[in-house]
Tab-separated table of C-alpha atoms and ligand atoms in Angstrom:
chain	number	residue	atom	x	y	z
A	1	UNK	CA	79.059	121.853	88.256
A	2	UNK	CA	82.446	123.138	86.815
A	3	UNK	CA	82.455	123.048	83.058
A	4	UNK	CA	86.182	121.131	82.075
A	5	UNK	CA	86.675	121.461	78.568
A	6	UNK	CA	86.591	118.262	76.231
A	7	UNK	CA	90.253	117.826	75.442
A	8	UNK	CA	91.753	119.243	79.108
A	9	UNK	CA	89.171	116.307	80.167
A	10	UNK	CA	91.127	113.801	78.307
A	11	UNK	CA	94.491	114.856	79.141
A	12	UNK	CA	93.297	114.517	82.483
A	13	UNK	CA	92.244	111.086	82.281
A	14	UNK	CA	95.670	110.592	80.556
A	15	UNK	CA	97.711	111.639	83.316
A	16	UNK	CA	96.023	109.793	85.302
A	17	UNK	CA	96.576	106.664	83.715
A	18	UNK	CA	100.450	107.231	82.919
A	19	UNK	CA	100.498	108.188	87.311
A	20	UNK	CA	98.739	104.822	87.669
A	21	UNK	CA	101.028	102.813	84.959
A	22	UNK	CA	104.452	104.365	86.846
A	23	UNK	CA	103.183	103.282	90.430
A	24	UNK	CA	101.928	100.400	89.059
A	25	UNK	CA	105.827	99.421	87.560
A	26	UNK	CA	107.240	100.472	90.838
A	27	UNK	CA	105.139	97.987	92.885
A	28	UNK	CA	105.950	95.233	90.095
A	29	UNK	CA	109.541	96.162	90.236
A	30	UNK	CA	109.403	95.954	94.187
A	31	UNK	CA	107.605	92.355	94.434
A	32	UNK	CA	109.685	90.674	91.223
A	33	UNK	CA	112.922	92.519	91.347
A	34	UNK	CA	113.300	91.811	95.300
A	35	UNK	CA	113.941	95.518	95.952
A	36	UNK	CA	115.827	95.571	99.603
A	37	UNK	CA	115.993	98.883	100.854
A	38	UNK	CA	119.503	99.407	102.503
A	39	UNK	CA	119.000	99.376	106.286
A	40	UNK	CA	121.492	100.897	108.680
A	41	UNK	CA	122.469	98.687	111.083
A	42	UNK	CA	124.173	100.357	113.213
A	43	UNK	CA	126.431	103.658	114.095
A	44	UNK	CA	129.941	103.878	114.564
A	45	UNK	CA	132.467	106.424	115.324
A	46	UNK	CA	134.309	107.416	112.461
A	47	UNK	CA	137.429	108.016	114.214
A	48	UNK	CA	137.330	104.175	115.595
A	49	UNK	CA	136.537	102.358	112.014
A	50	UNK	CA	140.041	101.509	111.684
A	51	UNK	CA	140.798	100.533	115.250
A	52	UNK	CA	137.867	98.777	116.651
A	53	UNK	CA	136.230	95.455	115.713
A	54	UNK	CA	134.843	94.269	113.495
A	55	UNK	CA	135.931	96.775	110.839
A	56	UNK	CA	139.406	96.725	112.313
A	57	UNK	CA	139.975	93.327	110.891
A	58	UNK	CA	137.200	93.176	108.123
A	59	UNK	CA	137.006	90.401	105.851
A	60	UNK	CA	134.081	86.811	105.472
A	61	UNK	CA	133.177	85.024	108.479
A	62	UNK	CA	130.923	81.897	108.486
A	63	UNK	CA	127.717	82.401	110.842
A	64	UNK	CA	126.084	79.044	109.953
A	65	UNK	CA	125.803	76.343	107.301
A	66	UNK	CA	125.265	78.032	104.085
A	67	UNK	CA	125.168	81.667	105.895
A	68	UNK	CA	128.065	84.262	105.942
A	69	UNK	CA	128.186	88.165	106.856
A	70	UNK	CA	131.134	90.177	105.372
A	71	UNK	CA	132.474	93.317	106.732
A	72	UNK	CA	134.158	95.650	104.567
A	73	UNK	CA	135.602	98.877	105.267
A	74	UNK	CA	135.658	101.368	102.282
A	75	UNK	CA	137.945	104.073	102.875
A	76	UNK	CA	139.879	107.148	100.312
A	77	UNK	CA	140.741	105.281	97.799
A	78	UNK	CA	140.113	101.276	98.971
A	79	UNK	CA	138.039	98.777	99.823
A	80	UNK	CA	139.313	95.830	102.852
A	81	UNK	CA	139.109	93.287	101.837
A	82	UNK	CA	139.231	93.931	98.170
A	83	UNK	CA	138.662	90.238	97.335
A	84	UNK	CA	136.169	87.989	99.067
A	85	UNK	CA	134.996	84.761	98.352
A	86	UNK	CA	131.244	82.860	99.452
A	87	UNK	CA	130.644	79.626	98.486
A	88	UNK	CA	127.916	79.127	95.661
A	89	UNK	CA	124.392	78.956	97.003
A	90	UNK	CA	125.012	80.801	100.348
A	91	UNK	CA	123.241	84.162	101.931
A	92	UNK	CA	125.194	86.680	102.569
A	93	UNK	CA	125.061	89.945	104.812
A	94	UNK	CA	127.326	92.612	103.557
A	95	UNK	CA	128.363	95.097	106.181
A	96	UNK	CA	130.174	98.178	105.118
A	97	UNK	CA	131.424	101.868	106.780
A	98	UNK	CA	133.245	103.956	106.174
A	99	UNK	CA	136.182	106.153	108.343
A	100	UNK	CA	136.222	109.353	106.001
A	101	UNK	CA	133.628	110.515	103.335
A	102	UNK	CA	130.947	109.036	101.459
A	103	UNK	CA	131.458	105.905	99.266
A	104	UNK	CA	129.395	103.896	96.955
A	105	UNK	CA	129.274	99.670	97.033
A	106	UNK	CA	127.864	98.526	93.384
A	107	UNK	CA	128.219	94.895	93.244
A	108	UNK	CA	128.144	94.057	89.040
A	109	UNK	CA	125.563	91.974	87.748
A	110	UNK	CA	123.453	91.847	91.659
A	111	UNK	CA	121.019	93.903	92.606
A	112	UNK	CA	123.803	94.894	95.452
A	113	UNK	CA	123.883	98.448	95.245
A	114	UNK	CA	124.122	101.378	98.748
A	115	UNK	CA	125.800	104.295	99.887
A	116	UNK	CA	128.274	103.708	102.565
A	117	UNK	CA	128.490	106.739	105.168
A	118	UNK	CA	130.841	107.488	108.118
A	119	UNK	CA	129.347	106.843	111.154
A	120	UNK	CA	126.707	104.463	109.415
A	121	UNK	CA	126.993	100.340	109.047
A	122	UNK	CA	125.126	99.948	105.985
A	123	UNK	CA	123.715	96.941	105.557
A	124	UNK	CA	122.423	94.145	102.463
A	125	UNK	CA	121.698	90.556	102.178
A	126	UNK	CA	121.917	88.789	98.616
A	127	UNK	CA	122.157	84.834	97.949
A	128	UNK	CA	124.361	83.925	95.351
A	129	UNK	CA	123.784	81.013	93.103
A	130	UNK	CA	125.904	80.542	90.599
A	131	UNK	CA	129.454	80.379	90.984
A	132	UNK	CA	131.156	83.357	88.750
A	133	UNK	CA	133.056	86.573	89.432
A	134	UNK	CA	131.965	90.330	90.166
A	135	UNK	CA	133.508	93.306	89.850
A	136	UNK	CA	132.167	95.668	92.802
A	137	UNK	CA	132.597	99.395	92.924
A	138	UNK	CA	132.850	102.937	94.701
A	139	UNK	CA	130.065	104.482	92.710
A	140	UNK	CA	129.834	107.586	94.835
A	141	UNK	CA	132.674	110.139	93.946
A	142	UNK	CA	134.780	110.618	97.300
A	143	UNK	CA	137.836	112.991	95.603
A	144	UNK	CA	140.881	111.840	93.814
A	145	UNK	CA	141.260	108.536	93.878
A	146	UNK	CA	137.782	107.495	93.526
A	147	UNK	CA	138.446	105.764	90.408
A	148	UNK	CA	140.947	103.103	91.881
A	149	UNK	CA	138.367	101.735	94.646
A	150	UNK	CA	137.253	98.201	93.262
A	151	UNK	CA	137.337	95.407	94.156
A	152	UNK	CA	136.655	91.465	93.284
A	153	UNK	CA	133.702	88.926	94.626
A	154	UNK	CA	134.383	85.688	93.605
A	155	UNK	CA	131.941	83.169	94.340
A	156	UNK	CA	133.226	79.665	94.605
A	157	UNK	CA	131.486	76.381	93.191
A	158	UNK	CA	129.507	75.017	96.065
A	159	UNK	CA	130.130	72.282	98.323
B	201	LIG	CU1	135.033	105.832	97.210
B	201	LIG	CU2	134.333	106.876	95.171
């Protein structure tokens, strides 16, 4: 049998354990944090973002009672819409591409957080319960004006 000293032994053992604790925090993270993986939804051409529906006229529809999608188009150095408001209580789908480079969406104080790439829909669902105001953001530099591209989610009291 292969001799392993004493104290390599227990700094095995160690690792171990810390490799066990850090998978262990991701899967706990995963089931009580809700992780949602951004999914991609869909492709688009770049070059018809601006042009074609639905990112042509982006903005909150209603697809149900208490169910909305929003598509929003983040482009050098904006998003469209940069205000939106969801009623209190509601699911929502966010939808967002991009014509140009890569952009960030970080929705403040949500767990809303993806990369939005041309020629990718990018796509998140989130409920929102109370009624209150977030700041979203590009978080994903895209060149010189990526500090101006924010924009406002208000959600409304509920009906
Ligand atoms: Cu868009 Cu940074």
């Amino acid at each position: 049998m292969m001799h392993v000293d004493r104290y390599e032994k227990r700094w095995m053992i160690a690792t171990g354990i810390t490799l066990a604790v850090f998978v262990l925090a991701i899967a706990v993270t995963a089931v009580v944090g809700g992780i949602e993986l951004p999914g991609v939804s869909g492709r688009i051409a770049p070059s018809t973002v601006e042009s074609a529906p639905p990112f042509a006229n982006p903005g909150v529809r209603q697809l149900g009672p208490g169910r909305y999608e929003v598509f929003i188009r983040a482009q050098t150095w904006a998003f469209f819409p940069n205000e939106l408001h969801v009623p209190a209580g509601s699911s929502v789908t966010f939808h967002l591409t991009s014509p140009d480079v890569l952009h960030g969406f970080y929705v403040e104080g949500t767990n809303l957080h993806m990369m939005v790439l041309p020629g990718h829909v990018s796509t998140l669902t989130a409920t929102f319960g109370k009624p209150g105001s977030h700041q979203f953001w590009c978080d994903e530099y895209c060149g010189l004006g990526h500090q101006l591209m924010s924009g406002r989610l208000v959600v409304d009291p509920g009906h």
